[in-house]
PDB file of C-alpha atoms in Angstrom:
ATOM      1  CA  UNK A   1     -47.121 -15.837 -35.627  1.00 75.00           C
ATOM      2  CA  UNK A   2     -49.672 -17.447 -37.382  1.00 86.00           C
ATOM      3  CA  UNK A   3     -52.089 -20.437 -35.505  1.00 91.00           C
ATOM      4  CA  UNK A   4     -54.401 -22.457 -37.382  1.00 94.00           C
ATOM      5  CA  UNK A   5     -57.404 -23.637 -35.167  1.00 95.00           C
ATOM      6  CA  UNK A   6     -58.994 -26.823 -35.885  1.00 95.00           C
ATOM      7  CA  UNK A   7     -62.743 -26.558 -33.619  1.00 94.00           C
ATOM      8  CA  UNK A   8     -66.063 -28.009 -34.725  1.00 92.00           C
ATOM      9  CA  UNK A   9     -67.512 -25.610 -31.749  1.00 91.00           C
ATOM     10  CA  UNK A  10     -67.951 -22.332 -32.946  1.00 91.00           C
ATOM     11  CA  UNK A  11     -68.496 -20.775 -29.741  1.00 92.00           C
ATOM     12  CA  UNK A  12     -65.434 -21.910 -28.357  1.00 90.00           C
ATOM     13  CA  UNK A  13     -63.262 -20.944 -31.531  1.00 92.00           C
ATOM     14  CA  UNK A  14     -64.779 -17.765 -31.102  1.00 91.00           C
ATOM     15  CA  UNK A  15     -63.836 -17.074 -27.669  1.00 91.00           C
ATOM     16  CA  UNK A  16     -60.204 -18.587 -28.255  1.00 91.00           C
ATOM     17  CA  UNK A  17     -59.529 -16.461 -31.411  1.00 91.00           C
ATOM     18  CA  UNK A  18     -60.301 -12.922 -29.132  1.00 89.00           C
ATOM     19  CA  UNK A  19     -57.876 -14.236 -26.519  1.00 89.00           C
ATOM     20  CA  UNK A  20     -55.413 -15.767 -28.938  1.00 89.00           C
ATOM     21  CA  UNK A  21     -55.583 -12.057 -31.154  1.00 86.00           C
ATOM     22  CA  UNK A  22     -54.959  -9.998 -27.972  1.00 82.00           C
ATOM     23  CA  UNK A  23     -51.918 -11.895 -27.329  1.00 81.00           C
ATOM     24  CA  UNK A  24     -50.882 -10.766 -30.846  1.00 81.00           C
ATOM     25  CA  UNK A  25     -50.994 -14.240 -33.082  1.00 86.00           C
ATOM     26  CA  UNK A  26     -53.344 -14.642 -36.108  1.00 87.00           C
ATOM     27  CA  UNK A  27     -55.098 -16.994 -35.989  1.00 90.00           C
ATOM     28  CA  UNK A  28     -56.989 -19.236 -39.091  1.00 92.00           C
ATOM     29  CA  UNK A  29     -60.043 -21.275 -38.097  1.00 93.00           C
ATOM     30  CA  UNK A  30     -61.505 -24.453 -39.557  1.00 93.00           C
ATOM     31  CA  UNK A  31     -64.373 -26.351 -38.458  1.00 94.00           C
ATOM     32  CA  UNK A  32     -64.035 -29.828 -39.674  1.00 95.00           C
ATOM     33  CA  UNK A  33     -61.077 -32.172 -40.094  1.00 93.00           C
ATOM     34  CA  UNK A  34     -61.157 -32.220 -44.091  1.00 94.00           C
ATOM     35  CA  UNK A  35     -60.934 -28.969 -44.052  1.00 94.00           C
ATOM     36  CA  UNK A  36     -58.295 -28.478 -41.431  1.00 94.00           C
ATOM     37  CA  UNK A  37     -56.566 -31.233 -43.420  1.00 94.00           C
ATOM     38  CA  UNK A  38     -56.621 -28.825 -46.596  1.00 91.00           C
ATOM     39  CA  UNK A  39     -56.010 -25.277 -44.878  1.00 91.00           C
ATOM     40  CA  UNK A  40     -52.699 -26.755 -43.155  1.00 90.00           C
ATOM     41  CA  UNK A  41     -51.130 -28.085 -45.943  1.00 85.00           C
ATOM     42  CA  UNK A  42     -52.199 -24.717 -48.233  1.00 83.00           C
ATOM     43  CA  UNK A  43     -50.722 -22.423 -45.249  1.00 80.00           C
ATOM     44  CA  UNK A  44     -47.475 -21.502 -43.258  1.00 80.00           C
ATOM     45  CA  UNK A  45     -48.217 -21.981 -39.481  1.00 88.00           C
ATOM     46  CA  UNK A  46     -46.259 -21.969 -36.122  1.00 86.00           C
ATOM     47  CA  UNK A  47     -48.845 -23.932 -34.454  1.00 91.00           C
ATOM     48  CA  UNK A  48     -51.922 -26.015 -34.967  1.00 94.00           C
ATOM     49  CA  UNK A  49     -54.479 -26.347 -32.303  1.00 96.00           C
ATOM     50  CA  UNK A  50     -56.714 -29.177 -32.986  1.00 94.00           C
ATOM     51  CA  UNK A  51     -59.975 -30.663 -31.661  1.00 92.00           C
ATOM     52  CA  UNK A  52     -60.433 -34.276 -31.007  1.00 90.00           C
ATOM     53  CA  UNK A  53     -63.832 -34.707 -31.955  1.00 90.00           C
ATOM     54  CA  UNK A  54     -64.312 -33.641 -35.378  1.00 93.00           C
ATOM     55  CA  UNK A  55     -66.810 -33.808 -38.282  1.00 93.00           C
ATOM     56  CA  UNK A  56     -65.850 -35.351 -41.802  1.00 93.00           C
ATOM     57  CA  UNK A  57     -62.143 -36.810 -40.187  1.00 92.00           C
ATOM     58  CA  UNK A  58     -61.469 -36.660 -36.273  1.00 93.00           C
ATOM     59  CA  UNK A  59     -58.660 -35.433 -35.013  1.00 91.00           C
ATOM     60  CA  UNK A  60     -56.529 -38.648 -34.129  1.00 92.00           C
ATOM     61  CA  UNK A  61     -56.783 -39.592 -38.016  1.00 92.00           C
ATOM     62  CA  UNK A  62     -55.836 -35.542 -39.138  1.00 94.00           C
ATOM     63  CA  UNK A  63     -52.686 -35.791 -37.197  1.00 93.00           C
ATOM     64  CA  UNK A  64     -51.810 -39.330 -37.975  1.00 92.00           C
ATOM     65  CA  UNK A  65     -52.006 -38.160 -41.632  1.00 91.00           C
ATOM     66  CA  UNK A  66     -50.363 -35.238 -41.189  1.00 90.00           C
ATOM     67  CA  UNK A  67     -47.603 -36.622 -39.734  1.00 89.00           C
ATOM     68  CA  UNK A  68     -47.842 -39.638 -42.289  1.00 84.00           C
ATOM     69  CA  UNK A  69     -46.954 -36.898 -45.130  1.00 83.00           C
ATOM     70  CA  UNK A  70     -43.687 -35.696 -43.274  1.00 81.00           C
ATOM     71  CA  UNK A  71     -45.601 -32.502 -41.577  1.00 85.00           C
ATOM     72  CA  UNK A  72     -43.883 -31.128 -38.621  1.00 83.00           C
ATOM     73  CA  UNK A  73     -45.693 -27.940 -37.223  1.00 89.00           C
ATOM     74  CA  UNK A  74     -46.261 -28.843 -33.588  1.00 91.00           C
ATOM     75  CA  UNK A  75     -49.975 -29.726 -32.987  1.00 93.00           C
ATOM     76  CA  UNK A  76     -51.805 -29.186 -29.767  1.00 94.00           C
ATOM     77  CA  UNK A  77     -54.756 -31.366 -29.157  1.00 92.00           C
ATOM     78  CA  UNK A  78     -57.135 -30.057 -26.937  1.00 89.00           C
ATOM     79  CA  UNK A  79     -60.323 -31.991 -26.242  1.00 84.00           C
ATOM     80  CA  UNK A  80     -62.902 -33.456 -23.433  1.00 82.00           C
ATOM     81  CA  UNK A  81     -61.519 -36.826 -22.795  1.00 75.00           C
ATOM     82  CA  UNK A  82     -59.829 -36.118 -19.910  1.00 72.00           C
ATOM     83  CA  UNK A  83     -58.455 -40.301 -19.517  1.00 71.00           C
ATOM     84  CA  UNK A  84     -54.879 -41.150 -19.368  1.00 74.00           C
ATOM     85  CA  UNK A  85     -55.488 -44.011 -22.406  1.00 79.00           C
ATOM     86  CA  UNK A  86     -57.026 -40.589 -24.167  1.00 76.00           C
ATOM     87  CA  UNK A  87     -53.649 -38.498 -23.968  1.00 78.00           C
ATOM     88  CA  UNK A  88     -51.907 -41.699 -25.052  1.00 84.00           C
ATOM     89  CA  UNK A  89     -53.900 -42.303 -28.178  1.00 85.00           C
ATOM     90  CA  UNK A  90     -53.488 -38.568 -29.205  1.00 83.00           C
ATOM     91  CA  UNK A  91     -49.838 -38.605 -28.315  1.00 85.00           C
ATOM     92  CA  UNK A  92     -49.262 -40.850 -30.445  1.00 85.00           C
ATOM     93  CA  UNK A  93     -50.801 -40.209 -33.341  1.00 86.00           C
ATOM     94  CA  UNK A  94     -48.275 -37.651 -33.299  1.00 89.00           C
ATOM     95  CA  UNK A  95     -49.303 -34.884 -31.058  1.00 89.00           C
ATOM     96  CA  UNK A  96     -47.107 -32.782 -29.469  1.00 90.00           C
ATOM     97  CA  UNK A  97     -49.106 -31.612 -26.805  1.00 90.00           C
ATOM     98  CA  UNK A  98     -52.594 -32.430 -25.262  1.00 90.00           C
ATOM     99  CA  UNK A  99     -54.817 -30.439 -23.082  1.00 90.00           C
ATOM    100  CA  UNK A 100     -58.373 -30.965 -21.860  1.00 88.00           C
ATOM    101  CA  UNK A 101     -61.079 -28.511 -21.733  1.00 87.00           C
ATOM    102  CA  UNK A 102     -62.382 -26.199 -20.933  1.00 86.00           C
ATOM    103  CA  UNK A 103     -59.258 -24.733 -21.840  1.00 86.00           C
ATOM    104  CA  UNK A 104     -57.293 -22.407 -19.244  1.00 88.00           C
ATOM    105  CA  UNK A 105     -55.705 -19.215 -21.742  1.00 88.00           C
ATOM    106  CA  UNK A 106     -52.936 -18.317 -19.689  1.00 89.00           C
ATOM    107  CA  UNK A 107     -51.651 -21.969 -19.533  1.00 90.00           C
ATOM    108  CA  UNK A 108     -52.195 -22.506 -23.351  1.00 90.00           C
ATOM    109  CA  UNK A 109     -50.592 -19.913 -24.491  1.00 89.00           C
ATOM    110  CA  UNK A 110     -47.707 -21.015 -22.356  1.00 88.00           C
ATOM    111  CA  UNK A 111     -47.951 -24.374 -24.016  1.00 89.00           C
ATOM    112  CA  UNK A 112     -48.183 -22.716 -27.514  1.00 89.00           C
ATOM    113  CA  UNK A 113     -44.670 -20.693 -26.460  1.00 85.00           C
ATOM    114  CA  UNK A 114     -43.185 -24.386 -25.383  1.00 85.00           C
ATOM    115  CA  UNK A 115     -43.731 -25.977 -28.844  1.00 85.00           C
ATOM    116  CA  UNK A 116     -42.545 -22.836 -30.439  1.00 80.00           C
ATOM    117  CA  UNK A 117     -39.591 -23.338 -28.704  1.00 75.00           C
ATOM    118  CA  UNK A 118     -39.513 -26.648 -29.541  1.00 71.00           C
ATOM    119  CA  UNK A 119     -40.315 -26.440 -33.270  1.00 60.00           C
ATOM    120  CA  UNK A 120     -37.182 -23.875 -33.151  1.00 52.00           C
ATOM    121  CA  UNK A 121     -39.781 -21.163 -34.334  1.00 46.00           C
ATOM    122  CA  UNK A 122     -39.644 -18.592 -31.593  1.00 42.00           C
ATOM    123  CA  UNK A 123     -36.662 -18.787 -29.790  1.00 44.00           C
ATOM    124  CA  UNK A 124     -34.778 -16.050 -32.311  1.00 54.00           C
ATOM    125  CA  UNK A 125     -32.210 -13.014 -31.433  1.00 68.00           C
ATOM    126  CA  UNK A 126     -33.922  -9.472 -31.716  1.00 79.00           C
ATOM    127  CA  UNK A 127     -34.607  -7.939 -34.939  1.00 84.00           C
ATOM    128  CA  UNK A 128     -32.357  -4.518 -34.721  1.00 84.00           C
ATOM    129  CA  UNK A 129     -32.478  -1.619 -37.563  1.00 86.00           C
ATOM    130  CA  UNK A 130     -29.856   0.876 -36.297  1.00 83.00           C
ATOM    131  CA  UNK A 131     -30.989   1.940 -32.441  1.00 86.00           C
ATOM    132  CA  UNK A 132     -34.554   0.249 -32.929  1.00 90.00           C
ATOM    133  CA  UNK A 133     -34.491  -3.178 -31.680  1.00 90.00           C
ATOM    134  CA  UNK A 134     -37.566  -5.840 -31.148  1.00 89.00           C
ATOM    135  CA  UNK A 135     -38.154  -8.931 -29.576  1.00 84.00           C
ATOM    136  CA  UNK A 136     -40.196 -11.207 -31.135  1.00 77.00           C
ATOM    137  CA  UNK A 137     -40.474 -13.531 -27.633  1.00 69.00           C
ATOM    138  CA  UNK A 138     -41.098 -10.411 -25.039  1.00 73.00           C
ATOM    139  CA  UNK A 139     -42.821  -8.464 -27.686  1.00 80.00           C
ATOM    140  CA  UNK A 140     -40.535  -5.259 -26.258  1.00 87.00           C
ATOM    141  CA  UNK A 141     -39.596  -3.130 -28.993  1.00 92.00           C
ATOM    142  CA  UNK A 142     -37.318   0.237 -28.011  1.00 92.00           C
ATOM    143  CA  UNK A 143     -35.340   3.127 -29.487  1.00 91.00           C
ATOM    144  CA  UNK A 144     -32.854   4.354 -27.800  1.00 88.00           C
ATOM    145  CA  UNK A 145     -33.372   2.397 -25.026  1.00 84.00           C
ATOM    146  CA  UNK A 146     -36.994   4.283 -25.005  1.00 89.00           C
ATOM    147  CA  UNK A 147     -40.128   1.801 -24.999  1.00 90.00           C
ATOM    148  CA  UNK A 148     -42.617   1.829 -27.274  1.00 92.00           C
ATOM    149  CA  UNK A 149     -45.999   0.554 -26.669  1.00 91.00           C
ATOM    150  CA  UNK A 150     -47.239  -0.719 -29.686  1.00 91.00           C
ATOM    151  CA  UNK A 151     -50.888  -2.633 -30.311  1.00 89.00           C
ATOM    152  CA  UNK A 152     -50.439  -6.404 -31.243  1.00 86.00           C
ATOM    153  CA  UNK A 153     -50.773  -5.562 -35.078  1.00 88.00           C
ATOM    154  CA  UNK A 154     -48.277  -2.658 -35.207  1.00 91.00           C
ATOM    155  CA  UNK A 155     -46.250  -5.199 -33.189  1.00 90.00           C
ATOM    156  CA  UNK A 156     -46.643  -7.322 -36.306  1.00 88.00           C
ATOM    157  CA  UNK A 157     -46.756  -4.942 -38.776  1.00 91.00           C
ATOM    158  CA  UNK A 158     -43.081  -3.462 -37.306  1.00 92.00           C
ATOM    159  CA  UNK A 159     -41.813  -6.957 -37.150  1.00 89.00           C
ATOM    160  CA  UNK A 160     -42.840  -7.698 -40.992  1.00 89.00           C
ATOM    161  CA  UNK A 161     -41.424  -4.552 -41.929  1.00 90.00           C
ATOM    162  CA  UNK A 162     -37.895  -5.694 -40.294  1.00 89.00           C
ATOM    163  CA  UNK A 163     -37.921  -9.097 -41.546  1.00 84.00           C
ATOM    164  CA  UNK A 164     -38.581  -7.931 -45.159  1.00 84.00           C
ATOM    165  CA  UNK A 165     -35.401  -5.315 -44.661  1.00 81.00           C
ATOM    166  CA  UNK A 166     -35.360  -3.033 -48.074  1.00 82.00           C
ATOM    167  CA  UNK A 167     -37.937  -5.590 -49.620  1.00 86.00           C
ATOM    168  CA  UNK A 168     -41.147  -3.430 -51.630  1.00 89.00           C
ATOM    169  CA  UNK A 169     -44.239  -5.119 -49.694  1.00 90.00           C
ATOM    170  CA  UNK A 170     -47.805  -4.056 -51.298  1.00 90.00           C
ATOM    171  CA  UNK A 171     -50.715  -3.835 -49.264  1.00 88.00           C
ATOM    172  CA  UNK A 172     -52.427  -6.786 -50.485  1.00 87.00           C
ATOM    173  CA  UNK A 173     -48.694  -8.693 -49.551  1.00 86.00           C
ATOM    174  CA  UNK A 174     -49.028  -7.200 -45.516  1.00 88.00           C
ATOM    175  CA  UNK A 175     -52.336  -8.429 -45.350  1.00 87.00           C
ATOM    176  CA  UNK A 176     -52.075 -11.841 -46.589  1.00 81.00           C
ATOM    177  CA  UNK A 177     -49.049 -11.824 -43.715  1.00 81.00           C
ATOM    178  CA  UNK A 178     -50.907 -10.022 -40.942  1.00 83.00           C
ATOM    179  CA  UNK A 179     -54.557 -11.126 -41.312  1.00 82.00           C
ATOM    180  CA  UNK A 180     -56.474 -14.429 -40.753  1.00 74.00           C
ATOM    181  CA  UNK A 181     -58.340 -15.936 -43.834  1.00 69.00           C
ATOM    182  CA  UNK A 182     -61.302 -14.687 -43.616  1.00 68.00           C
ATOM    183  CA  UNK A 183     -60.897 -11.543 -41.797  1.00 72.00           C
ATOM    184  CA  UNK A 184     -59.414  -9.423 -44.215  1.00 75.00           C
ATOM    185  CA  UNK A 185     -59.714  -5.535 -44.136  1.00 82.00           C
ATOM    186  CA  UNK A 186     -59.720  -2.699 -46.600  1.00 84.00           C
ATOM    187  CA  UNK A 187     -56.440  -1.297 -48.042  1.00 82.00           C
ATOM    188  CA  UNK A 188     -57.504   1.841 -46.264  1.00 86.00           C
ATOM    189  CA  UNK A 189     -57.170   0.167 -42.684  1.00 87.00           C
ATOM    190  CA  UNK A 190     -54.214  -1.027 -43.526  1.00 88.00           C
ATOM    191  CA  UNK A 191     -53.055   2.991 -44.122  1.00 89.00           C
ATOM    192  CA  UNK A 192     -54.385   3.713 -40.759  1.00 91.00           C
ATOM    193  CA  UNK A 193     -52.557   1.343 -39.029  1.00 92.00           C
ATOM    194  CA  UNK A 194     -48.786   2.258 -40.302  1.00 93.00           C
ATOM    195  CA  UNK A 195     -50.113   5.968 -39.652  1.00 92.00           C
ATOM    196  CA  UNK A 196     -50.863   4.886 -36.398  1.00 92.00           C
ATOM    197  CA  UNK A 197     -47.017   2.604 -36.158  1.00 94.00           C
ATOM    198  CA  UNK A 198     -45.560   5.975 -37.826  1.00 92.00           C
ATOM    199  CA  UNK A 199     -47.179   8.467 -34.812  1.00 92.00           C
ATOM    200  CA  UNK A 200     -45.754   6.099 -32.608  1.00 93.00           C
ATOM    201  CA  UNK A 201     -42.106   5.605 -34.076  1.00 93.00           C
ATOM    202  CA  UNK A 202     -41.711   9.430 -34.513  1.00 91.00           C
ATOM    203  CA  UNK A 203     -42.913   9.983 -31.069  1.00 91.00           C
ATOM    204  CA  UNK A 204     -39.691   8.402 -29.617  1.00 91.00           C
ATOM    205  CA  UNK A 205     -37.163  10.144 -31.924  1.00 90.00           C
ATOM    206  CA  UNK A 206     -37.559   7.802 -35.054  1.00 88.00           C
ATOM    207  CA  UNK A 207     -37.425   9.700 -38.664  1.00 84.00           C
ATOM    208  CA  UNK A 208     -40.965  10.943 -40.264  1.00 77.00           C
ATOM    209  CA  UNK A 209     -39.811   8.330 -43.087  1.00 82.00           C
ATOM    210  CA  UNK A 210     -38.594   5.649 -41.509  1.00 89.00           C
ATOM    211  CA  UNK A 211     -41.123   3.802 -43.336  1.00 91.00           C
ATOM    212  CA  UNK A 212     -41.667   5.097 -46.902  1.00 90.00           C
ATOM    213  CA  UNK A 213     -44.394   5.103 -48.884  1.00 90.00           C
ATOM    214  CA  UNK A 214     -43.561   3.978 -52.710  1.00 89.00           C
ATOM    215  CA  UNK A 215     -46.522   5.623 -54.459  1.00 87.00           C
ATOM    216  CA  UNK A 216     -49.070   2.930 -56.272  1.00 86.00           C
ATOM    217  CA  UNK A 217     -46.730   0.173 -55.065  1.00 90.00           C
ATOM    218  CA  UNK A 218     -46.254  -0.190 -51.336  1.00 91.00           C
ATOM    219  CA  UNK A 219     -44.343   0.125 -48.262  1.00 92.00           C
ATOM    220  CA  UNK A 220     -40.259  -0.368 -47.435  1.00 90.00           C
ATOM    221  CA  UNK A 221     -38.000   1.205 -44.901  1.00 89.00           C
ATOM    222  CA  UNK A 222     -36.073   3.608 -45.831  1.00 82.00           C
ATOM    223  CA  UNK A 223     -32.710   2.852 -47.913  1.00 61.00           C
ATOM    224  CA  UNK A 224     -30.280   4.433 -46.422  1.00 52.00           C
ATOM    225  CA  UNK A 225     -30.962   3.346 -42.737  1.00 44.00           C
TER     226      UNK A 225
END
C-alpha cells in the first residue's frame, strides 16, 4: 500500500516514514502543500496523511481542493490544534479523519486500516496461487498450511507478483510499485531481494522456479502453476 505524507517538519516525516515502512506501506513524502497538491494527483495512493500547517497552501485549502476536483483517497489530517472548532474546520473541508500530535503509531496505523476499510481498499479476499495463499490485511502468507515469515518488502514483492498473475514485470516496473519516490535502489537490490523471497518460498516446499527469471526482460511466475 502506498501513503503519501504531506509534513512541512522533516523530523517528524522522518520518524513516521521508519515506523510507517516497518509496518510494510511505502510511503511518498512532500513538504509543502503545492507540492502535495501535485504529487497526489500524479500518483496512485491508499491514503494521504496531511499536515495542517503548511507552506505555499495549508492543509484546509489542499483538501478542500482536492475534494473540489472529485478526489476520493481518504485523507488523514494530523496537526497541533487540538480544539473541537479545529477538527470541525478540517472535517469539513473534507477530511476523513483528524488526529492531533504528537502522533501515537499504534493508533494511526489503526486509523490508516479504518479508512482503508472505508475507501473499500483493504478489505479484499486472499490472493491464492495453488496451495500458497496471502493476506493482504493480516499480512500471513502460508503454503501448505506452513507460515512463512517474510520481511515487509518480500511481503510486497510476493503480493505484486500475485496480483500481476502471468504478467512480464521488469525491474524498473517492481520498483516504481514497491519503492517511494525518492528512495529508489539499484536493479541489483532488487535481485537480492527475490533471491532472498525465492530462499524463503523453497524453504517451505515451493518450486526453485516458482518465480522465473525471463532473461533481459524481467520477472513472472511460472506458467504452468
Amino acid at each position: 500500500m502506498r501513503l503519501l505524507l504531506i509534513e512541512d517538519d522533516i523530523c517528524l516525516a522522518e520518524v513516521l516514514v521508519e515506523s510507517l515502512s516497518d509496518y510494510g506501506y511505502i510511503v511518498d513524502v512532500v513538504h509543502d502543500g503545492e507540492m502535495g497538491w501535485e504529487q497526489a494527483i500524479r500518483g496512485n495512493y491508499s491514503t494521504i496523511l496531511l499536515d495542517v500547517n503548511l507552506p505555499k497552501l495549508n492543509g484546509i485549502k489542499l483538501c478542500q481542493r482536492l475534494r473540489s476536483r472529485g478526489y476520493t483517497v481518504p485523507i488523514l489530517m494530523i496537526t497541533a490544534r487540538d480544539a473541537n472548532i479545529d477538527k470541525v474546520i478540517g472535517l469539513d473541508a473534507g477530511a476523513d479523519d483528524y488526529m492531533v500530535k504528537p502522533v501515537n503509531i499504534i493508533v494511526l496505523m489503526a486509523r490508516i486500516r479504518a479508512l482503508m476499510r472505508r475507501g473499500k481498499v483493504a478489505a479484499e479476499t486472499n490472493l491464492v496461487w495453488g496451495d500458497l495463499i496471502l493476506n493482504p490485511s493480516s499480512h500471513e502468507v502460508t503454503y501448505n498450511e506452513k507460515n512463512l515469515d517474510l520481511t515487509p518488502k518480500e511481503f510486497a514483492l510476493l503480493e505484486l507478483f500475485l496480483r500481476s498473475g502471468k504478467r512480464l514485470l521488469s525491474r524498473p516496473a517492481i520498483i516504481s510499485h514497491l519503492w517511494a519516490t525518492g528512495d529508489v535502489p539499484s536493479e541489483e537490490a532488487v535481485k537480492a531481494h527475490i533471491k532472498y523471497l525465492r530462499k524463503k518460498l523453497r524453504i517451505v516446499g515451493m518450486p526453485d522456479d516458482f518465480i522465473e527469471t525471463i532473461r533481459g526482460l524481467g520477472y513472472r511466475l511460472k506458467s504452468d502453476n
